[in-house]
Amino acid sequence: MGARRDAGSGAGAGGTAASAAYPAHWEADIALSDGSAAHLRPILPSDADALQRFHTAQSEHSRYLRFFAPMPELSPRDLTRFTVVDHRDRVALIVLIGEDIVAVGRFDRLEGTAEAEVAFNVADSQQGKGLGSVLLEHLAAAARERGVATFVADVLPQNSRMINVFTDAGFDVRRTYDDGVVVVEFSIDPTERSRAVIAEREHRAEARAMERMLHPASIAVLGVSSHRDSMGGRILRHIEQAGYDGELHVVARDALELQGHSTHSRIADVPGPVDLAVIALARAEDCIAAVEECGRAGVRAVLLPTEAFAETAGAGAADGHGAAGGRGAPAPGAAERPSLQRRLVSAARREGVRVLGPGSLGFLRTGEHALNASLVPHLPRAGGVALAGQSGALSAMLLGGVESRGIGVHEFVSVGNRADVSLNDTLQHWQDDEDVRVIALSLESMGNPRKFTRIARRITRERPLVVLRPPGTTTAAPPGHDVRSSQLPRRALDQVLLSAGVVPTLSVDQLTDVVDALDRQGVPPGDRVGLLANTAALGESLRGAADAAGLRVVRDERRALLSTDPRFVERAFTSLAALGEVDVVVLAVLDALGEDLSASLARMARTARGADVRLVVCVVTDLDRFESLERATRSSDEMPPLHPTPVLAVRAAAGMLAARRGAVGGDEPASREGIDREAARRIVQTEISAPGALGAAPRALDQQRTGALLETYGLHLLPSRTVSDADDAVRAASEIGYPVALKSTDPVLSHRSDLGGVRLDIPDAVQLRHAFAAMRRDLAFSSADLAVQAMAAPGIPVVVRSVEDPPLGPVLAFSLAGDATDLLDDVAYAIPPLDDESVRRLIDGPATSVKLRGHLGLPAADRARLEDLVIRVGLMAEDLPELHSLVLHPVVVGRGGCTIIGARAEVAQAPNRTDSLRRTLSGPASA
């Protein structure tokens, strides 16, 4: 009755003949402000009984505030009116916890207008958990999709909670008082404030959920056995050995006592509340049943270390549909054979439980209230680094790497297959933690990279974020990682991560080198680099490594004497650091096997701190002496980071400087005048509503429609006309005006004069007839029509693309046109909407873009007009999720403007974006 609806089970349920298909993509799992979870979906006629139970359970006061009159129960007519909707002009969403409706929100369009009346009702027991604001976000997103522009509501003056839902949402709300009722009216187009409100509420809810999970006051362990090395037994032992000071319980059915603890046969038998359940059972089916039992007992956080769910990388990963939340129709057969991992997430969300795992190594925390709820046998050294990984193997490697360097850890989390809790959640948690100086992550897969980069932008303004992306050429995910497949090359995601200000690394060693340097010394104040060596050969190695890393070397000193007395090097370093000309010094020392160097390095580190200079050291010496220096470095935070080779020292310094660069662009995206979004939506909706379009492959717009769509965003396509014969071509040229171009409409040939697909600067009808005949003869292998087009001013041809990528959402790509770009993949990528700095960085991204700045004495192109065009394409891609792809090829950028020569556009049903203007828990598709 109140259960979630399967995403693939039928369309148009409960509606009239004019109803829209059941909007499965509106379904979502949501985080509540107390850290728990719930499920949101469109209402169905079968929800009538559950809706009646919800209504009658409300207090008389709540019912009066909603309906302005006493209404002890809903009449059969009311139940039909409230549950039978058309999902277009009458929309209702419900929120479920278990089988129970806990909130209802709806809008009804005012006939013949773009306005709709909106209303909410939240269960008395769930007040104060943010359900009203979440419903408003989801209703606004659905309304915009249905062409509604404005919400209105009549609210009783004493209903302050509901009035606050509207006024606190960030929209421009207008309030009037009429006949004893407060009339609220506001446009539902997103504003900067509404976006900020959504992001802040999302941050608070997800941070709160992680706080509850990682800082439990009571823990229950399920799966402990009499075998000492059982998974549950080891985690129980590690919790005890770390000195956990909360309540600790053991749940087992086959023993009265295990490892000194009295057992409980069921989680429901545990006295008092349980904040965290560790379910260390071997079978996936047993884990799912245990999660459901925990949810019914009031447990809101679960840790799953089992690897039994690794088979679930299948259905949905390729087609972009997630596990829970109804992200579109599942792949054929998926509804009948849901994966175990998806069943796990569905069960957890149904009961309001957050899950860490499956396949998680666990988590740990050092410090005053230490906790080791993991398979790691002991706690690492306490410190200021927050560490998170995905798979158990790579997570263990990260912990081993930081421990080998003596890096202090504040918290460590392994999210495993991140079926629910993801690395995004850990970032939300650590953003406000003042004890965290550096954050380090390993990313084996990303399901919601758009959200990850949004959060990373905030974090990198305050502290370094170092990310390990294991080498590879594809975006394929490991087993058990259920993600949406990207259409883009791996380096597109790499560029997006860089723009968010993260420090990229390719190995555990590189990550730990960079984290060690940043944790010891912090981010450099500037990018000026000084090199210092006590031999010419070492100096040359340093300079070569620095140049290869792209460092800005301002001082290169090789005059320090090779001597058994380290004070010669100290003096040279002091002279270099004290001048105020450098921000980072990379020191390379050939050990003359004299005095122990540890005291000398400590003194130079103190000098560096006094001069606000970062010091990275390479010492070339024998094995015993180097190991002695390593031990001294590990045991003291006062020592500088130490490396055995110049390349490794420079690599660490480069990582520190990368942390200084931070995110590209600011919070305020660029805006433009002359944009008609409603007209654009009408064009797109007309195409995707055409007969046969529903559920079909992307639909290509013809040139007329493509041009009209571009015009709505202030972009002008150079006039052209498809022609059938030479006479038709002459007529078209007469209308357009000579000189003209004649080109093939074949996508491969349309811009390739070298392949005979284009003839330029045709001056008159005679030449046009000759050109038409010649092209028909030379291109006999192609059945594509020919087109006549006006000539553009000379300039540099570039290509601007947008694509709706399943995990990333809208993505822009920029390159220069030509074979070199295609062969070398010299393309830059960015996520819209863009600000001015981001646009400039995107255009400067390709190596060949140097031509736009003036090359070999040629005049520079009109960058301002090109930037304006890219911004407008980005706004279009952001505003229209139905725009599957747009290719402007070529755009000719001249000295005084740019001209769009060719354009292709495809539209499709709107995808459920992973990071849209409505808060969701995206389950297996989160980062």
PDB file of N, CA and C in Angstrom, residues 246-323:
ATOM      1  N   GLY A 246      31.815   3.774  24.977  1.00  0.00           N
ATOM      2  CA  GLY A 246      30.365   3.704  24.902  1.00  0.00           C
ATOM      3  C   GLY A 246      29.844   2.322  25.253  1.00  0.00           C
ATOM      4  N   GLU A 247      28.525   2.135  25.058  1.00  0.00           N
ATOM      5  CA  GLU A 247      27.905   0.843  25.312  1.00  0.00           C
ATOM      6  C   GLU A 247      28.233  -0.120  24.164  1.00  0.00           C
ATOM      7  N   LEU A 248      28.604  -1.354  24.504  1.00  0.00           N
ATOM      8  CA  LEU A 248      28.990  -2.349  23.503  1.00  0.00           C
ATOM      9  C   LEU A 248      28.182  -3.619  23.736  1.00  0.00           C
ATOM     10  N   HIS A 249      27.476  -4.092  22.695  1.00  0.00           N
ATOM     11  CA  HIS A 249      26.598  -5.258  22.812  1.00  0.00           C
ATOM     12  C   HIS A 249      26.965  -6.271  21.730  1.00  0.00           C
ATOM     13  N   VAL A 250      26.675  -7.541  22.032  1.00  0.00           N
ATOM     14  CA  VAL A 250      26.894  -8.630  21.079  1.00  0.00           C
ATOM     15  C   VAL A 250      25.563  -9.321  20.838  1.00  0.00           C
ATOM     16  N   VAL A 251      25.230  -9.496  19.567  1.00  0.00           N
ATOM     17  CA  VAL A 251      23.993 -10.174  19.182  1.00  0.00           C
ATOM     18  C   VAL A 251      24.354 -11.490  18.516  1.00  0.00           C
ATOM     19  N   ALA A 252      23.922 -12.581  19.102  1.00  0.00           N
ATOM     20  CA  ALA A 252      24.196 -13.915  18.558  1.00  0.00           C
ATOM     21  C   ALA A 252      23.126 -14.862  19.071  1.00  0.00           C
ATOM     22  N   ARG A 253      22.725 -15.788  18.244  1.00  0.00           N
ATOM     23  CA  ARG A 253      21.653 -16.709  18.620  1.00  0.00           C
ATOM     24  C   ARG A 253      22.160 -18.050  19.121  1.00  0.00           C
ATOM     25  N   ASP A 254      23.428 -18.350  18.906  1.00  0.00           N
ATOM     26  CA  ASP A 254      23.927 -19.691  19.187  1.00  0.00           C
ATOM     27  C   ASP A 254      24.776 -19.772  20.442  1.00  0.00           C
ATOM     28  N   ALA A 255      24.909 -18.682  21.181  1.00  0.00           N
ATOM     29  CA  ALA A 255      25.740 -18.714  22.386  1.00  0.00           C
ATOM     30  C   ALA A 255      25.217 -17.698  23.385  1.00  0.00           C
ATOM     31  N   LEU A 256      25.374 -18.027  24.668  1.00  0.00           N
ATOM     32  CA  LEU A 256      24.953 -17.099  25.712  1.00  0.00           C
ATOM     33  C   LEU A 256      26.027 -16.075  26.030  1.00  0.00           C
ATOM     34  N   GLU A 257      27.292 -16.428  25.711  1.00  0.00           N
ATOM     35  CA  GLU A 257      28.400 -15.517  25.993  1.00  0.00           C
ATOM     36  C   GLU A 257      29.475 -15.701  24.933  1.00  0.00           C
ATOM     37  N   LEU A 258      30.031 -14.600  24.452  1.00  0.00           N
ATOM     38  CA  LEU A 258      31.100 -14.627  23.459  1.00  0.00           C
ATOM     39  C   LEU A 258      32.120 -13.547  23.800  1.00  0.00           C
ATOM     40  N   GLN A 259      33.382 -13.928  23.845  1.00  0.00           N
ATOM     41  CA  GLN A 259      34.493 -13.016  24.117  1.00  0.00           C
ATOM     42  C   GLN A 259      34.228 -12.146  25.350  1.00  0.00           C
ATOM     43  N   GLY A 260      33.642 -12.770  26.356  1.00  0.00           N
ATOM     44  CA  GLY A 260      33.411 -12.075  27.615  1.00  0.00           C
ATOM     45  C   GLY A 260      32.175 -11.218  27.649  1.00  0.00           C
ATOM     46  N   HIS A 261      31.349 -11.268  26.614  1.00  0.00           N
ATOM     47  CA  HIS A 261      30.132 -10.458  26.561  1.00  0.00           C
ATOM     48  C   HIS A 261      28.905 -11.357  26.596  1.00  0.00           C
ATOM     49  N   SER A 262      27.941 -11.007  27.419  1.00  0.00           N
ATOM     50  CA  SER A 262      26.643 -11.663  27.355  1.00  0.00           C
ATOM     51  C   SER A 262      25.979 -11.290  26.031  1.00  0.00           C
ATOM     52  N   THR A 263      25.337 -12.249  25.410  1.00  0.00           N
ATOM     53  CA  THR A 263      24.774 -12.002  24.084  1.00  0.00           C
ATOM     54  C   THR A 263      23.266 -11.804  24.153  1.00  0.00           C
ATOM     55  N   HIS A 264      22.736 -11.204  23.107  1.00  0.00           N
ATOM     56  CA  HIS A 264      21.299 -11.049  22.907  1.00  0.00           C
ATOM     57  C   HIS A 264      20.928 -11.792  21.633  1.00  0.00           C
ATOM     58  N   SER A 265      19.828 -12.476  21.665  1.00  0.00           N
ATOM     59  CA  SER A 265      19.469 -13.289  20.497  1.00  0.00           C
ATOM     60  C   SER A 265      18.987 -12.446  19.324  1.00  0.00           C
ATOM     61  N   ARG A 266      18.439 -11.266  19.607  1.00  0.00           N
ATOM     62  CA  ARG A 266      17.963 -10.387  18.543  1.00  0.00           C
ATOM     63  C   ARG A 266      18.374  -8.958  18.852  1.00  0.00           C
ATOM     64  N   ILE A 267      18.501  -8.153  17.799  1.00  0.00           N
ATOM     65  CA  ILE A 267      18.865  -6.746  18.005  1.00  0.00           C
ATOM     66  C   ILE A 267      17.770  -6.031  18.792  1.00  0.00           C
ATOM     67  N   ALA A 268      16.528  -6.483  18.636  1.00  0.00           N
ATOM     68  CA  ALA A 268      15.426  -5.849  19.361  1.00  0.00           C
ATOM     69  C   ALA A 268      15.517  -6.101  20.863  1.00  0.00           C
ATOM     70  N   ASP A 269      16.290  -7.103  21.280  1.00  0.00           N
ATOM     71  CA  ASP A 269      16.422  -7.424  22.698  1.00  0.00           C
ATOM     72  C   ASP A 269      17.486  -6.593  23.402  1.00  0.00           C
ATOM     73  N   VAL A 270      18.273  -5.846  22.648  1.00  0.00           N
ATOM     74  CA  VAL A 270      19.330  -5.032  23.253  1.00  0.00           C
ATOM     75  C   VAL A 270      18.689  -3.902  24.044  1.00  0.00           C
ATOM     76  N   PRO A 271      19.072  -3.743  25.310  1.00  0.00           N
ATOM     77  CA  PRO A 271      18.469  -2.663  26.092  1.00  0.00           C
ATOM     78  C   PRO A 271      18.993  -1.302  25.662  1.00  0.00           C
ATOM     79  N   GLY A 272      18.096  -0.347  25.625  1.00  0.00           N
ATOM     80  CA  GLY A 272      18.497   1.010  25.256  1.00  0.00           C
ATOM     81  C   GLY A 272      18.691   1.156  23.761  1.00  0.00           C
ATOM     82  N   PRO A 273      18.854   2.395  23.293  1.00  0.00           N
ATOM     83  CA  PRO A 273      19.046   2.639  21.855  1.00  0.00           C
ATOM     84  C   PRO A 273      20.414   2.157  21.377  1.00  0.00           C
ATOM     85  N   VAL A 274      20.479   1.740  20.122  1.00  0.00           N
ATOM     86  CA  VAL A 274      21.731   1.346  19.463  1.00  0.00           C
ATOM     87  C   VAL A 274      21.980   2.317  18.318  1.00  0.00           C
ATOM     88  N   ASP A 275      23.129   2.999  18.354  1.00  0.00           N
ATOM     89  CA  ASP A 275      23.447   3.982  17.315  1.00  0.00           C
ATOM     90  C   ASP A 275      24.051   3.347  16.073  1.00  0.00           C
ATOM     91  N   LEU A 276      24.844   2.284  16.267  1.00  0.00           N
ATOM     92  CA  LEU A 276      25.538   1.637  15.147  1.00  0.00           C
ATOM     93  C   LEU A 276      25.479   0.134  15.315  1.00  0.00           C
ATOM     94  N   ALA A 277      25.111  -0.554  14.243  1.00  0.00           N
ATOM     95  CA  ALA A 277      25.162  -2.015  14.206  1.00  0.00           C
ATOM     96  C   ALA A 277      26.229  -2.452  13.223  1.00  0.00           C
ATOM     97  N   VAL A 278      27.148  -3.302  13.685  1.00  0.00           N
ATOM     98  CA  VAL A 278      28.153  -3.902  12.809  1.00  0.00           C
ATOM     99  C   VAL A 278      27.631  -5.278  12.420  1.00  0.00           C
ATOM    100  N   ILE A 279      27.264  -5.446  11.152  1.00  0.00           N
ATOM    101  CA  ILE A 279      26.681  -6.708  10.689  1.00  0.00           C
ATOM    102  C   ILE A 279      27.774  -7.480   9.951  1.00  0.00           C
ATOM    103  N   ALA A 280      28.420  -8.405  10.670  1.00  0.00           N
ATOM    104  CA  ALA A 280      29.546  -9.156  10.107  1.00  0.00           C
ATOM    105  C   ALA A 280      29.109 -10.568   9.765  1.00  0.00           C
ATOM    106  N   LEU A 281      28.050 -10.665   8.976  1.00  0.00           N
ATOM    107  CA  LEU A 281      27.533 -11.960   8.541  1.00  0.00           C
ATOM    108  C   LEU A 281      28.085 -12.292   7.161  1.00  0.00           C
ATOM    109  N   ALA A 282      28.211 -13.581   6.881  1.00  0.00           N
ATOM    110  CA  ALA A 282      28.878 -14.005   5.641  1.00  0.00           C
ATOM    111  C   ALA A 282      27.954 -13.945   4.432  1.00  0.00           C
ATOM    112  N   ARG A 283      26.681 -14.291   4.608  1.00  0.00           N
ATOM    113  CA  ARG A 283      25.763 -14.375   3.479  1.00  0.00           C
ATOM    114  C   ARG A 283      25.044 -13.052   3.258  1.00  0.00           C
ATOM    115  N   ALA A 284      24.948 -12.658   1.989  1.00  0.00           N
ATOM    116  CA  ALA A 284      24.304 -11.388   1.656  1.00  0.00           C
ATOM    117  C   ALA A 284      22.839 -11.377   2.076  1.00  0.00           C
ATOM    118  N   GLU A 285      22.131 -12.502   1.876  1.00  0.00           N
ATOM    119  CA  GLU A 285      20.723 -12.556   2.246  1.00  0.00           C
ATOM    120  C   GLU A 285      20.544 -12.324   3.744  1.00  0.00           C
ATOM    121  N   ASP A 286      21.451 -12.899   4.540  1.00  0.00           N
ATOM    122  CA  ASP A 286      21.366 -12.701   5.984  1.00  0.00           C
ATOM    123  C   ASP A 286      21.628 -11.246   6.355  1.00  0.00           C
ATOM    124  N   CYS A 287      22.539 -10.602   5.636  1.00  0.00           N
ATOM    125  CA  CYS A 287      22.830  -9.187   5.896  1.00  0.00           C
ATOM    126  C   CYS A 287      21.610  -8.319   5.625  1.00  0.00           C
ATOM    127  N   ILE A 288      20.906  -8.598   4.526  1.00  0.00           N
ATOM    128  CA  ILE A 288      19.719  -7.811   4.187  1.00  0.00           C
ATOM    129  C   ILE A 288      18.657  -7.973   5.259  1.00  0.00           C
ATOM    130  N   ALA A 289      18.440  -9.219   5.695  1.00  0.00           N
ATOM    131  CA  ALA A 289      17.454  -9.452   6.745  1.00  0.00           C
ATOM    132  C   ALA A 289      17.849  -8.746   8.038  1.00  0.00           C
ATOM    133  N   ALA A 290      19.156  -8.739   8.345  1.00  0.00           N
ATOM    134  CA  ALA A 290      19.624  -8.085   9.567  1.00  0.00           C
ATOM    135  C   ALA A 290      19.447  -6.572   9.489  1.00  0.00           C
ATOM    136  N   VAL A 291      19.654  -5.988   8.302  1.00  0.00           N
ATOM    137  CA  VAL A 291      19.437  -4.548   8.135  1.00  0.00           C
ATOM    138  C   VAL A 291      17.971  -4.201   8.387  1.00  0.00           C
ATOM    139  N   GLU A 292      17.063  -5.011   7.860  1.00  0.00           N
ATOM    140  CA  GLU A 292      15.643  -4.761   8.089  1.00  0.00           C
ATOM    141  C   GLU A 292      15.300  -4.875   9.573  1.00  0.00           C
ATOM    142  N   GLU A 293      15.873  -5.875  10.241  1.00  0.00           N
ATOM    143  CA  GLU A 293      15.625  -6.048  11.668  1.00  0.00           C
ATOM    144  C   GLU A 293      16.177  -4.866  12.463  1.00  0.00           C
ATOM    145  N   CYS A 294      17.367  -4.401  12.082  1.00  0.00           N
ATOM    146  CA  CYS A 294      17.952  -3.244  12.760  1.00  0.00           C
ATOM    147  C   CYS A 294      17.078  -2.010  12.584  1.00  0.00           C
ATOM    148  N   GLY A 295      16.584  -1.797  11.379  1.00  0.00           N
ATOM    149  CA  GLY A 295      15.739  -0.638  11.133  1.00  0.00           C
ATOM    150  C   GLY A 295      14.485  -0.662  11.981  1.00  0.00           C
ATOM    151  N   ARG A 296      13.857  -1.836  12.084  1.00  0.00           N
ATOM    152  CA  ARG A 296      12.641  -1.940  12.889  1.00  0.00           C
ATOM    153  C   ARG A 296      12.930  -1.727  14.375  1.00  0.00           C
ATOM    154  N   ALA A 297      14.182  -2.003  14.795  1.00  0.00           N
ATOM    155  CA  ALA A 297      14.561  -1.806  16.198  1.00  0.00           C
ATOM    156  C   ALA A 297      15.024  -0.379  16.475  1.00  0.00           C
ATOM    157  N   GLY A 298      15.028   0.475  15.464  1.00  0.00           N
ATOM    158  CA  GLY A 298      15.403   1.870  15.664  1.00  0.00           C
ATOM    159  C   GLY A 298      16.860   2.187  15.411  1.00  0.00           C
ATOM    160  N   VAL A 299      17.648   1.221  14.913  1.00  0.00           N
ATOM    161  CA  VAL A 299      19.050   1.486  14.572  1.00  0.00           C
ATOM    162  C   VAL A 299      19.084   2.287  13.277  1.00  0.00           C
ATOM    163  N   ARG A 300      19.873   3.351  13.243  1.00  0.00           N
ATOM    164  CA  ARG A 300      19.883   4.221  12.070  1.00  0.00           C
ATOM    165  C   ARG A 300      21.203   4.198  11.301  1.00  0.00           C
ATOM    166  N   ALA A 301      22.182   3.390  11.726  1.00  0.00           N
ATOM    167  CA  ALA A 301      23.459   3.306  11.015  1.00  0.00           C
ATOM    168  C   ALA A 301      23.981   1.882  11.102  1.00  0.00           C
ATOM    169  N   VAL A 302      24.483   1.375   9.972  1.00  0.00           N
ATOM    170  CA  VAL A 302      24.942  -0.004   9.876  1.00  0.00           C
ATOM    171  C   VAL A 302      26.280  -0.040   9.158  1.00  0.00           C
ATOM    172  N   LEU A 303      27.216  -0.857   9.661  1.00  0.00           N
ATOM    173  CA  LEU A 303      28.492  -1.120   8.999  1.00  0.00           C
ATOM    174  C   LEU A 303      28.470  -2.542   8.466  1.00  0.00           C
ATOM    175  N   LEU A 304      28.748  -2.693   7.161  1.00  0.00           N
ATOM    176  CA  LEU A 304      28.751  -4.006   6.506  1.00  0.00           C
ATOM    177  C   LEU A 304      30.136  -4.300   5.940  1.00  0.00           C
ATOM    178  N   PRO A 305      30.957  -5.123   6.616  1.00  0.00           N
ATOM    179  CA  PRO A 305      32.284  -5.442   6.078  1.00  0.00           C
ATOM    180  C   PRO A 305      32.292  -6.577   5.062  1.00  0.00           C
ATOM    181  N   THR A 306      31.201  -7.316   4.925  1.00  0.00           N
ATOM    182  CA  THR A 306      31.193  -8.484   4.058  1.00  0.00           C
ATOM    183  C   THR A 306      31.423  -8.124   2.601  1.00  0.00           C
ATOM    184  N   GLU A 307      32.106  -9.018   1.877  1.00  0.00           N
ATOM    185  CA  GLU A 307      32.336  -8.859   0.436  1.00  0.00           C
ATOM    186  C   GLU A 307      31.317  -9.632  -0.385  1.00  0.00           C
ATOM    187  N   ALA A 308      30.244 -10.117   0.258  1.00  0.00           N
ATOM    188  CA  ALA A 308      29.307 -11.010  -0.423  1.00  0.00           C
ATOM    189  C   ALA A 308      28.454 -10.315  -1.469  1.00  0.00           C
ATOM    190  N   PHE A 309      28.563  -8.991  -1.591  1.00  0.00           N
ATOM    191  CA  PHE A 309      27.736  -8.251  -2.546  1.00  0.00           C
ATOM    192  C   PHE A 309      28.512  -7.867  -3.798  1.00  0.00           C
ATOM    193  N   ALA A 310      29.713  -8.402  -3.994  1.00  0.00           N
ATOM    194  CA  ALA A 310      30.562  -7.954  -5.104  1.00  0.00           C
ATOM    195  C   ALA A 310      29.999  -8.311  -6.457  1.00  0.00           C
ATOM    196  N   GLU A 311      28.977  -9.175  -6.515  1.00  0.00           N
ATOM    197  CA  GLU A 311      28.403  -9.549  -7.815  1.00  0.00           C
ATOM    198  C   GLU A 311      27.503  -8.480  -8.393  1.00  0.00           C
ATOM    199  N   THR A 312      27.261  -7.412  -7.664  1.00  0.00           N
ATOM    200  CA  THR A 312      26.167  -6.514  -8.043  1.00  0.00           C
ATOM    201  C   THR A 312      26.595  -5.330  -8.862  1.00  0.00           C
ATOM    202  N   ALA A 313      27.643  -5.428  -9.635  1.00  0.00           N
ATOM    203  CA  ALA A 313      28.009  -4.303 -10.491  1.00  0.00           C
ATOM    204  C   ALA A 313      27.234  -4.304 -11.787  1.00  0.00           C
ATOM    205  N   GLY A 314      26.245  -5.190 -11.890  1.00  0.00           N
ATOM    206  CA  GLY A 314      25.616  -5.428 -13.173  1.00  0.00           C
ATOM    207  C   GLY A 314      24.543  -4.469 -13.567  1.00  0.00           C
ATOM    208  N   ALA A 315      23.285  -4.935 -13.584  1.00  0.00           N
ATOM    209  CA  ALA A 315      22.192  -4.183 -14.178  1.00  0.00           C
ATOM    210  C   ALA A 315      22.139  -2.775 -13.667  1.00  0.00           C
ATOM    211  N   GLY A 316      22.128  -1.851 -14.589  1.00  0.00           N
ATOM    212  CA  GLY A 316      21.989  -0.454 -14.241  1.00  0.00           C
ATOM    213  C   GLY A 316      23.264   0.317 -14.316  1.00  0.00           C
ATOM    214  N   ALA A 317      24.408  -0.368 -14.198  1.00  0.00           N
ATOM    215  CA  ALA A 317      25.653   0.377 -14.236  1.00  0.00           C
ATOM    216  C   ALA A 317      25.880   0.971 -15.601  1.00  0.00           C
ATOM    217  N   ALA A 318      25.548   0.203 -16.622  1.00  0.00           N
ATOM    218  CA  ALA A 318      25.815   0.702 -17.958  1.00  0.00           C
ATOM    219  C   ALA A 318      24.780   1.697 -18.434  1.00  0.00           C
ATOM    220  N   ASP A 319      23.526   1.485 -18.012  1.00  0.00           N
ATOM    221  CA  ASP A 319      22.492   2.344 -18.565  1.00  0.00           C
ATOM    222  C   ASP A 319      22.188   3.550 -17.697  1.00  0.00           C
ATOM    223  N   GLY A 320      22.885   3.647 -16.574  1.00  0.00           N
ATOM    224  CA  GLY A 320      22.752   4.869 -15.794  1.00  0.00           C
ATOM    225  C   GLY A 320      21.677   4.847 -14.745  1.00  0.00           C
ATOM    226  N   HIS A 321      21.052   3.695 -14.480  1.00  0.00           N
ATOM    227  CA  HIS A 321      20.004   3.651 -13.475  1.00  0.00           C
ATOM    228  C   HIS A 321      20.586   3.135 -12.178  1.00  0.00           C
ATOM    229  N   GLY A 322      20.237   3.776 -11.105  1.00  0.00           N
ATOM    230  CA  GLY A 322      20.776   3.384  -9.817  1.00  0.00           C
ATOM    231  C   GLY A 322      19.930   2.328  -9.162  1.00  0.00           C
ATOM    232  N   ALA A 323      20.266   2.008  -7.919  1.00  0.00           N
ATOM    233  CA  ALA A 323      19.600   0.937  -7.218  1.00  0.00           C
ATOM    234  C   ALA A 323      18.286   1.386  -6.623  1.00  0.00           C
TER     235      ALA A 323
END
